[in-house]
Amino acid sequence: MGLFNRKHSKPSLEGDNDPTIPNATRDQTSSSKLPPLSRTMNGAAAFPGLVKLPDIALPKPPDPSLDPAAYLRSIHAVRERSKLVLQRAKKNRLTHFDVDLSKFKDTAGYVCSIIKRDYAPDYKSVPPHGRWQHFDVGGRPRIDQLLASWPSQIDAQERTRRLIDLFLVSVLLDAGAGSAWSYKSKESGRIYRRSEGLAVASLEMFKAGLFSSDRTEPCQVDGAGLKRLNVEHLAKGLQVSGSNPIAGLEGRTGLLMSLADALNNQDLFGVDARPGNMLDYLLSHPSTQASSVPIVPLPTLWSVLIDGLSSIWPATRTQIDGISLGDAWPCSSMPHSPPAESWENIVPFHKLTQWLCYSLMAPMTKLLHIHFAGAELLTGLPEYRNGGLLIDTGLLTLKEAESKRGLEAYRRNAMVEGQPNVEVVPLFNASDDVIVEWRAVTVGFLDELLGEVNRMLGLKSKADALTLAQMLEAGTWKGGRELAEVSRPNTKEPPIMIHSDGTIF
């Protein structure tokens, strides 16, 4: 038996006295009152004045010699496999990139300058990387306003379910939008682009009930509502047109339509097939423990997402024994078979699953004070902002032969109507070995940067040091974007473009 009971079919109408304070204690999952949250340090909350949370034994990763597919789908494998590519990078033995380690401290120094500019001296105020901040673009607290708009009878658990509904759909839509797309908010009239534009668009579609089958409750996502979606519906919601194209529209639509079928797993998503019902699964799971707060092992959340959503990823992805591995790819910088086993040349990333983890932990932590044990297992996100930072600071340089190949691909693509044709940069498909190696070395160098950034900031103790999630939010992702804006001001694209299908980046 788990610690908490699963929800009833209807949200509780008791226990919520102040809907304008999103992290007030309104839930009924604990008999004790909880203090207000301080800033999070690793996606989990800190609770001043409470005893230290107990250490939780985390499950070990599957044995790759017995079940390589399960291992490569585990969160542990992302860091472990990427380290092999990092080791080659430190010896300047990558297949597609030259590595100048003399630029490592310059890269770390640039990241520090961004963090100091925006947060010094209060580094503890840096939030962990997640979707929540994208919704608040322009300084408008849209999620707090959304919470305040709901009736006071809606308790904290149902509020959290609704935010999980919203955040999951928004993350799945958050592949690279391209430089040509923008979104004009129906509420403010302001224009937003890229990740923030997709966040605002998904929020306004959510509030309009596009993802709900219940006309009396638009602010939810359910399988029946998603089944009604098609490309035309999503194009209208995202304001896509011939003059406002978005990359990977069909891929994004396909993910949401596939999500409708995945939500039929009643054990994870309940009888009404809502993403938010994973909250009840997590709270009632045997691995969840009670201390001052509910403690959920990160691998339990990971299993819900990697297994519960496995059917939504394109079937053409890398497979072992007929099992799709999702965002995992063969890489020439990995051990070769023979003599290595056939699975050993594959490096997994699971970028969108990790982005979901980072993003979904936030509402569960802020509204219900859930602590996620083992959040440090998550890695830096292998995407083009973090990876672009390494190239734009000179740490990585694409080798000449690959650069020529990528530039030729860009020129061919530029002949297609609506595709970018200024500020020429190399272009590759997401499955290209250049991109796979770039992503793997990005994961490795982000771990290395964390230690150097904390040293440069003088944050020596574990209590003071930034977590990886904080450095991603305040430093590398933001820094990569700002360097792209300066280096390529017309398109603001990364130094290498990826031909996106809307299901990876």
CSV table of N, CA and C in Angstrom, one decimal, residues 188-308:
chain,number,residue,atom,x,y,z
A,188,SER,N,-2.9,39.9,-24.2
A,188,SER,CA,-2.1,41.1,-24.0
A,188,SER,C,-1.8,41.8,-25.3
A,189,GLY,N,-1.9,41.1,-26.4
A,189,GLY,CA,-1.6,41.7,-27.7
A,189,GLY,C,-0.1,41.7,-28.0
A,190,ARG,N,0.7,41.3,-27.0
A,190,ARG,CA,2.1,41.3,-27.2
A,190,ARG,C,2.6,40.1,-28.1
A,191,ILE,N,3.7,40.2,-28.7
A,191,ILE,CA,4.2,39.2,-29.6
A,191,ILE,C,5.4,38.5,-28.9
A,192,TYR,N,5.3,37.1,-28.9
A,192,TYR,CA,6.4,36.3,-28.3
A,192,TYR,C,6.9,35.3,-29.3
A,193,ARG,N,8.1,34.8,-29.1
A,193,ARG,CA,8.7,33.9,-30.1
A,193,ARG,C,9.3,32.7,-29.3
A,194,ARG,N,9.7,31.7,-30.0
A,194,ARG,CA,10.5,30.6,-29.5
A,194,ARG,C,9.8,29.9,-28.3
A,195,SER,N,10.6,29.5,-27.3
A,195,SER,CA,10.0,28.7,-26.2
A,195,SER,C,9.0,29.5,-25.4
A,196,GLU,N,9.2,30.8,-25.2
A,196,GLU,CA,8.2,31.6,-24.5
A,196,GLU,C,7.0,31.8,-25.3
A,197,GLY,N,7.1,31.9,-26.6
A,197,GLY,CA,5.9,32.0,-27.5
A,197,GLY,C,5.1,30.8,-27.4
A,198,LEU,N,5.8,29.6,-27.5
A,198,LEU,CA,5.1,28.3,-27.4
A,198,LEU,C,4.4,28.2,-26.0
A,199,ALA,N,5.1,28.7,-25.0
A,199,ALA,CA,4.5,28.6,-23.6
A,199,ALA,C,3.2,29.4,-23.5
A,200,VAL,N,3.2,30.6,-24.0
A,200,VAL,CA,2.1,31.5,-23.9
A,200,VAL,C,1.0,30.9,-24.8
A,201,ALA,N,1.3,30.4,-26.0
A,201,ALA,CA,0.3,29.9,-26.9
A,201,ALA,C,-0.3,28.7,-26.3
A,202,SER,N,0.5,27.8,-25.7
A,202,SER,CA,-0.1,26.6,-25.1
A,202,SER,C,-1.0,26.9,-23.9
A,203,LEU,N,-0.6,27.9,-23.1
A,203,LEU,CA,-1.4,28.3,-22.0
A,203,LEU,C,-2.8,28.9,-22.5
A,204,GLU,N,-2.8,29.7,-23.5
A,204,GLU,CA,-4.0,30.3,-24.0
A,204,GLU,C,-4.9,29.2,-24.7
A,205,MET,N,-4.3,28.2,-25.3
A,205,MET,CA,-5.1,27.1,-25.9
A,205,MET,C,-5.7,26.3,-24.7
A,206,PHE,N,-4.9,26.0,-23.7
A,206,PHE,CA,-5.3,25.3,-22.5
A,206,PHE,C,-6.5,26.0,-21.9
A,207,LYS,N,-6.5,27.3,-21.6
A,207,LYS,CA,-7.6,28.0,-21.0
A,207,LYS,C,-8.8,28.1,-21.9
A,208,ALA,N,-8.6,27.9,-23.2
A,208,ALA,CA,-9.7,27.9,-24.1
A,208,ALA,C,-10.4,26.5,-24.3
A,209,GLY,N,-9.8,25.5,-23.6
A,209,GLY,CA,-10.4,24.2,-23.6
A,209,GLY,C,-10.0,23.4,-24.8
A,210,LEU,N,-8.9,23.7,-25.5
A,210,LEU,CA,-8.6,23.0,-26.7
A,210,LEU,C,-8.2,21.5,-26.4
A,211,PHE,N,-7.7,21.2,-25.3
A,211,PHE,CA,-7.2,19.9,-24.9
A,211,PHE,C,-8.2,19.1,-24.0
A,212,SER,N,-9.4,19.7,-23.7
A,212,SER,CA,-10.3,19.1,-22.8
A,212,SER,C,-11.6,18.6,-23.5
A,213,SER,N,-12.1,17.5,-23.1
A,213,SER,CA,-13.3,17.0,-23.6
A,213,SER,C,-14.6,17.5,-22.8
A,214,ASP,N,-14.3,18.2,-21.7
A,214,ASP,CA,-15.4,18.6,-20.8
A,214,ASP,C,-15.6,20.1,-21.0
A,215,ARG,N,-16.7,20.4,-21.6
A,215,ARG,CA,-17.0,21.8,-21.9
A,215,ARG,C,-17.2,22.6,-20.6
A,216,THR,N,-17.5,22.0,-19.5
A,216,THR,CA,-17.7,22.7,-18.2
A,216,THR,C,-16.4,22.9,-17.5
A,217,GLU,N,-15.3,22.2,-18.0
A,217,GLU,CA,-14.0,22.4,-17.4
A,217,GLU,C,-12.9,22.5,-18.5
A,218,PRO,N,-12.7,23.7,-19.0
A,218,PRO,CA,-11.7,23.8,-20.1
A,218,PRO,C,-10.3,23.6,-19.6
A,219,CYS,N,-10.0,23.9,-18.3
A,219,CYS,CA,-8.6,23.9,-17.9
A,219,CYS,C,-8.2,22.5,-17.4
A,220,GLN,N,-8.2,21.6,-18.4
A,220,GLN,CA,-7.6,20.3,-18.1
A,220,GLN,C,-7.3,19.7,-19.5
A,221,VAL,N,-6.5,18.6,-19.4
A,221,VAL,CA,-6.1,17.9,-20.6
A,221,VAL,C,-6.5,16.4,-20.4
A,222,ASP,N,-7.2,15.9,-21.3
A,222,ASP,CA,-7.6,14.5,-21.2
A,222,ASP,C,-7.5,13.8,-22.6
A,223,GLY,N,-7.5,12.5,-22.5
A,223,GLY,CA,-7.4,11.7,-23.8
A,223,GLY,C,-8.4,12.0,-24.8
A,224,ALA,N,-9.7,12.1,-24.4
A,224,ALA,CA,-10.8,12.3,-25.3
A,224,ALA,C,-10.6,13.7,-26.0
A,225,GLY,N,-10.2,14.7,-25.2
A,225,GLY,CA,-9.9,16.0,-25.8
A,225,GLY,C,-8.8,16.0,-26.8
A,226,LEU,N,-7.7,15.3,-26.5
A,226,LEU,CA,-6.6,15.2,-27.4
A,226,LEU,C,-6.9,14.4,-28.7
A,227,LYS,N,-7.8,13.4,-28.6
A,227,LYS,CA,-8.2,12.7,-29.8
A,227,LYS,C,-8.8,13.5,-30.8
A,228,ARG,N,-9.5,14.6,-30.4
A,228,ARG,CA,-10.1,15.5,-31.4
A,228,ARG,C,-9.2,16.4,-32.2
A,229,LEU,N,-7.9,16.4,-31.7
A,229,LEU,CA,-7.0,17.3,-32.3
A,229,LEU,C,-6.6,16.9,-33.7
A,230,ASN,N,-6.3,17.8,-34.6
A,230,ASN,CA,-5.6,17.6,-35.8
A,230,ASN,C,-4.7,18.7,-36.2
A,231,VAL,N,-4.0,18.6,-37.3
A,231,VAL,CA,-3.0,19.6,-37.6
A,231,VAL,C,-3.6,21.0,-37.8
A,232,GLU,N,-4.8,21.0,-38.4
A,232,GLU,CA,-5.5,22.3,-38.6
A,232,GLU,C,-5.8,23.0,-37.2
A,233,HIS,N,-6.3,22.2,-36.2
A,233,HIS,CA,-6.6,22.7,-34.9
A,233,HIS,C,-5.4,23.4,-34.3
A,234,LEU,N,-4.3,22.6,-34.3
A,234,LEU,CA,-3.1,23.1,-33.7
A,234,LEU,C,-2.5,24.3,-34.5
A,235,ALA,N,-2.6,24.2,-35.8
A,235,ALA,CA,-2.1,25.4,-36.6
A,235,ALA,C,-2.8,26.6,-36.2
A,236,LYS,N,-4.1,26.5,-36.1
A,236,LYS,CA,-4.9,27.7,-35.7
A,236,LYS,C,-4.6,28.2,-34.3
A,237,GLY,N,-4.4,27.2,-33.4
A,237,GLY,CA,-4.0,27.6,-32.0
A,237,GLY,C,-2.7,28.3,-31.9
A,238,LEU,N,-1.7,27.9,-32.8
A,238,LEU,CA,-0.4,28.4,-32.8
A,238,LEU,C,-0.3,29.6,-33.8
A,239,GLN,N,-1.4,29.9,-34.4
A,239,GLN,CA,-1.4,31.1,-35.4
A,239,GLN,C,-0.4,30.8,-36.6
A,240,VAL,N,-0.3,29.6,-37.0
A,240,VAL,CA,0.6,29.2,-38.1
A,240,VAL,C,-0.1,29.6,-39.4
A,241,SER,N,0.7,30.1,-40.3
A,241,SER,CA,0.2,30.5,-41.7
A,241,SER,C,1.4,30.5,-42.6
A,242,GLY,N,1.1,30.7,-43.9
A,242,GLY,CA,2.2,30.8,-44.8
A,242,GLY,C,3.2,31.8,-44.5
A,243,SER,N,2.8,32.9,-43.9
A,243,SER,CA,3.7,34.0,-43.5
A,243,SER,C,4.2,33.8,-42.1
A,244,ASN,N,3.7,32.9,-41.4
A,244,ASN,CA,4.1,32.6,-40.0
A,244,ASN,C,4.3,31.1,-39.8
A,245,PRO,N,5.3,30.5,-40.5
A,245,PRO,CA,5.5,29.1,-40.4
A,245,PRO,C,6.2,28.7,-39.1
A,246,ILE,N,5.9,27.4,-38.7
A,246,ILE,CA,6.6,26.9,-37.5
A,246,ILE,C,7.2,25.5,-37.9
A,247,ALA,N,8.4,25.2,-37.4
A,247,ALA,CA,9.1,24.0,-37.7
A,247,ALA,C,8.4,22.8,-37.1
A,248,GLY,N,8.2,21.7,-37.8
A,248,GLY,CA,7.7,20.5,-37.2
A,248,GLY,C,6.3,20.5,-36.7
A,249,LEU,N,5.4,21.2,-37.4
A,249,LEU,CA,4.0,21.3,-36.9
A,249,LEU,C,3.4,19.9,-36.9
A,250,GLU,N,3.6,19.1,-37.9
A,250,GLU,CA,3.0,17.7,-38.0
A,250,GLU,C,3.6,16.9,-36.9
A,251,GLY,N,4.9,17.0,-36.6
A,251,GLY,CA,5.4,16.2,-35.5
A,251,GLY,C,4.9,16.5,-34.2
A,252,ARG,N,4.6,17.8,-33.9
A,252,ARG,CA,4.0,18.2,-32.6
A,252,ARG,C,2.6,17.7,-32.5
A,253,THR,N,1.9,17.8,-33.6
A,253,THR,CA,0.5,17.3,-33.6
A,253,THR,C,0.5,15.8,-33.3
A,254,GLY,N,1.4,15.1,-34.0
A,254,GLY,CA,1.5,13.7,-33.8
A,254,GLY,C,1.8,13.3,-32.4
A,255,LEU,N,2.6,14.0,-31.7
A,255,LEU,CA,2.9,13.7,-30.3
A,255,LEU,C,1.7,13.9,-29.4
A,256,LEU,N,0.9,14.9,-29.6
A,256,LEU,CA,-0.3,15.1,-28.8
A,256,LEU,C,-1.4,14.1,-29.1
A,257,MET,N,-1.5,13.7,-30.4
A,257,MET,CA,-2.5,12.7,-30.7
A,257,MET,C,-2.1,11.3,-30.2
A,258,SER,N,-0.8,11.0,-30.2
A,258,SER,CA,-0.3,9.8,-29.6
A,258,SER,C,-0.4,9.8,-28.1
A,259,LEU,N,-0.3,11.0,-27.5
A,259,LEU,CA,-0.5,11.1,-26.1
A,259,LEU,C,-1.9,10.7,-25.7
A,260,ALA,N,-2.9,11.0,-26.5
A,260,ALA,CA,-4.2,10.6,-26.2
A,260,ALA,C,-4.3,9.1,-25.9
A,261,ASP,N,-3.6,8.3,-26.7
A,261,ASP,CA,-3.6,6.8,-26.5
A,261,ASP,C,-2.8,6.4,-25.3
A,262,ALA,N,-1.7,7.0,-25.1
A,262,ALA,CA,-0.9,6.7,-23.9
A,262,ALA,C,-1.6,7.0,-22.6
A,263,LEU,N,-2.5,8.0,-22.6
A,263,LEU,CA,-3.2,8.3,-21.4
A,263,LEU,C,-4.3,7.3,-21.0
A,264,ASN,N,-4.5,6.3,-21.9
A,264,ASN,CA,-5.4,5.2,-21.5
A,264,ASN,C,-4.9,4.3,-20.4
A,265,ASN,N,-3.7,4.4,-20.0
A,265,ASN,CA,-3.1,3.6,-18.9
A,265,ASN,C,-3.7,4.1,-17.6
A,266,GLN,N,-4.8,3.4,-17.2
A,266,GLN,CA,-5.5,3.9,-16.0
A,266,GLN,C,-4.7,3.9,-14.7
A,267,ASP,N,-3.7,2.9,-14.6
A,267,ASP,CA,-2.9,2.9,-13.4
A,267,ASP,C,-2.1,4.2,-13.2
A,268,LEU,N,-1.7,4.7,-14.3
A,268,LEU,CA,-0.9,6.0,-14.2
A,268,LEU,C,-1.7,7.2,-14.3
A,269,PHE,N,-2.7,7.2,-15.2
A,269,PHE,CA,-3.4,8.4,-15.6
A,269,PHE,C,-4.9,8.4,-15.3
A,270,GLY,N,-5.4,7.4,-14.5
A,270,GLY,CA,-6.7,7.4,-14.0
A,270,GLY,C,-7.8,7.1,-15.1
A,271,VAL,N,-9.0,7.0,-14.6
A,271,VAL,CA,-10.1,6.7,-15.5
A,271,VAL,C,-10.5,7.8,-16.5
A,272,ASP,N,-10.1,9.0,-16.1
A,272,ASP,CA,-10.4,10.1,-17.0
A,272,ASP,C,-9.2,10.5,-17.9
A,273,ALA,N,-8.2,9.7,-17.9
A,273,ALA,CA,-7.1,9.8,-18.8
A,273,ALA,C,-6.5,11.2,-18.8
A,274,ARG,N,-6.1,11.7,-17.7
A,274,ARG,CA,-5.4,13.0,-17.5
A,274,ARG,C,-4.0,12.8,-17.1
A,275,PRO,N,-3.1,13.6,-17.7
A,275,PRO,CA,-1.7,13.6,-17.3
A,275,PRO,C,-1.6,13.9,-15.8
A,276,GLY,N,-2.4,14.8,-15.3
A,276,GLY,CA,-2.3,15.2,-13.9
A,276,GLY,C,-2.6,14.1,-12.9
A,277,ASN,N,-3.2,13.1,-13.3
A,277,ASN,CA,-3.5,12.0,-12.4
A,277,ASN,C,-2.3,11.2,-12.0
A,278,MET,N,-1.1,11.5,-12.7
A,278,MET,CA,0.1,10.9,-12.3
A,278,MET,C,0.5,11.3,-10.9
A,279,LEU,N,0.0,12.5,-10.4
A,279,LEU,CA,0.2,12.9,-9.1
A,279,LEU,C,-0.3,11.9,-8.1
A,280,ASP,N,-1.5,11.3,-8.3
A,280,ASP,CA,-2.1,10.3,-7.4
A,280,ASP,C,-1.3,9.0,-7.4
A,281,TYR,N,-0.8,8.7,-8.6
A,281,TYR,CA,0.0,7.5,-8.7
A,281,TYR,C,1.3,7.7,-7.9
A,282,LEU,N,1.9,8.8,-8.0
A,282,LEU,CA,3.2,9.1,-7.3
A,282,LEU,C,3.0,9.1,-5.8
A,283,LEU,N,1.9,9.8,-5.4
A,283,LEU,CA,1.7,9.9,-3.9
A,283,LEU,C,1.3,8.5,-3.3
A,284,SER,N,0.7,7.6,-4.1
A,284,SER,CA,0.3,6.3,-3.5
A,284,SER,C,1.3,5.2,-3.8
A,285,HIS,N,2.4,5.6,-4.5
A,285,HIS,CA,3.3,4.6,-4.9
A,285,HIS,C,4.1,4.0,-3.6
A,286,PRO,N,4.4,2.7,-3.6
A,286,PRO,CA,5.0,2.2,-2.4
A,286,PRO,C,6.4,2.8,-2.1
A,287,SER,N,7.1,3.4,-3.1
A,287,SER,CA,8.4,4.0,-2.9
A,287,SER,C,8.3,5.4,-2.3
A,288,THR,N,7.1,6.0,-2.3
A,288,THR,CA,6.9,7.3,-1.7
A,288,THR,C,6.9,7.2,-0.2
A,289,GLN,N,7.7,8.1,0.5
A,289,GLN,CA,7.8,8.0,1.9
A,289,GLN,C,7.3,9.3,2.5
A,290,ALA,N,6.9,9.2,3.8
A,290,ALA,CA,6.5,10.4,4.5
A,290,ALA,C,7.6,10.8,5.5
A,291,SER,N,7.9,12.1,5.5
A,291,SER,CA,8.8,12.7,6.5
A,291,SER,C,8.1,13.9,6.9
A,292,SER,N,8.8,15.0,6.9
A,292,SER,CA,8.1,16.3,7.1
A,292,SER,C,7.2,16.6,5.9
A,293,VAL,N,7.6,16.0,4.8
A,293,VAL,CA,6.9,16.2,3.5
A,293,VAL,C,6.9,14.9,2.8
A,294,PRO,N,6.0,14.7,1.8
A,294,PRO,CA,6.1,13.5,0.9
A,294,PRO,C,7.4,13.5,0.2
A,295,ILE,N,8.1,12.3,0.1
A,295,ILE,CA,9.3,12.2,-0.6
A,295,ILE,C,9.1,11.1,-1.7
A,296,VAL,N,9.3,11.6,-2.9
A,296,VAL,CA,9.1,10.7,-4.1
A,296,VAL,C,10.5,10.5,-4.7
A,297,PRO,N,10.9,9.3,-4.9
A,297,PRO,CA,12.2,9.1,-5.6
A,297,PRO,C,12.1,9.5,-7.1
A,298,LEU,N,13.1,10.3,-7.5
A,298,LEU,CA,13.1,10.7,-8.9
A,298,LEU,C,12.9,9.6,-9.9
A,299,PRO,N,13.5,8.4,-9.7
A,299,PRO,CA,13.3,7.3,-10.7
A,299,PRO,C,11.9,6.9,-10.8
A,300,THR,N,11.1,7.1,-9.7
A,300,THR,CA,9.6,6.8,-9.8
A,300,THR,C,8.9,7.7,-10.8
A,301,LEU,N,9.2,9.0,-10.7
A,301,LEU,CA,8.7,9.9,-11.7
A,301,LEU,C,9.2,9.6,-13.1
A,302,TRP,N,10.5,9.3,-13.2
A,302,TRP,CA,11.1,9.0,-14.5
A,302,TRP,C,10.4,7.8,-15.1
A,303,SER,N,10.1,6.8,-14.3
A,303,SER,CA,9.4,5.6,-14.9
A,303,SER,C,8.1,5.9,-15.4
A,304,VAL,N,7.3,6.8,-14.7
A,304,VAL,CA,6.0,7.2,-15.2
A,304,VAL,C,6.1,7.9,-16.6
A,305,LEU,N,7.1,8.7,-16.8
A,305,LEU,CA,7.3,9.5,-18.0
A,305,LEU,C,7.9,8.6,-19.1
A,306,ILE,N,9.0,7.9,-18.8
A,306,ILE,CA,9.7,7.2,-19.9
A,306,ILE,C,8.9,5.9,-20.3
A,307,ASP,N,8.2,5.3,-19.4
A,307,ASP,CA,7.4,4.1,-19.7
A,307,ASP,C,6.0,4.5,-20.1
A,308,GLY,N,5.4,5.4,-19.3
A,308,GLY,CA,4.0,5.7,-19.6
A,308,GLY,C,3.8,6.5,-20.9
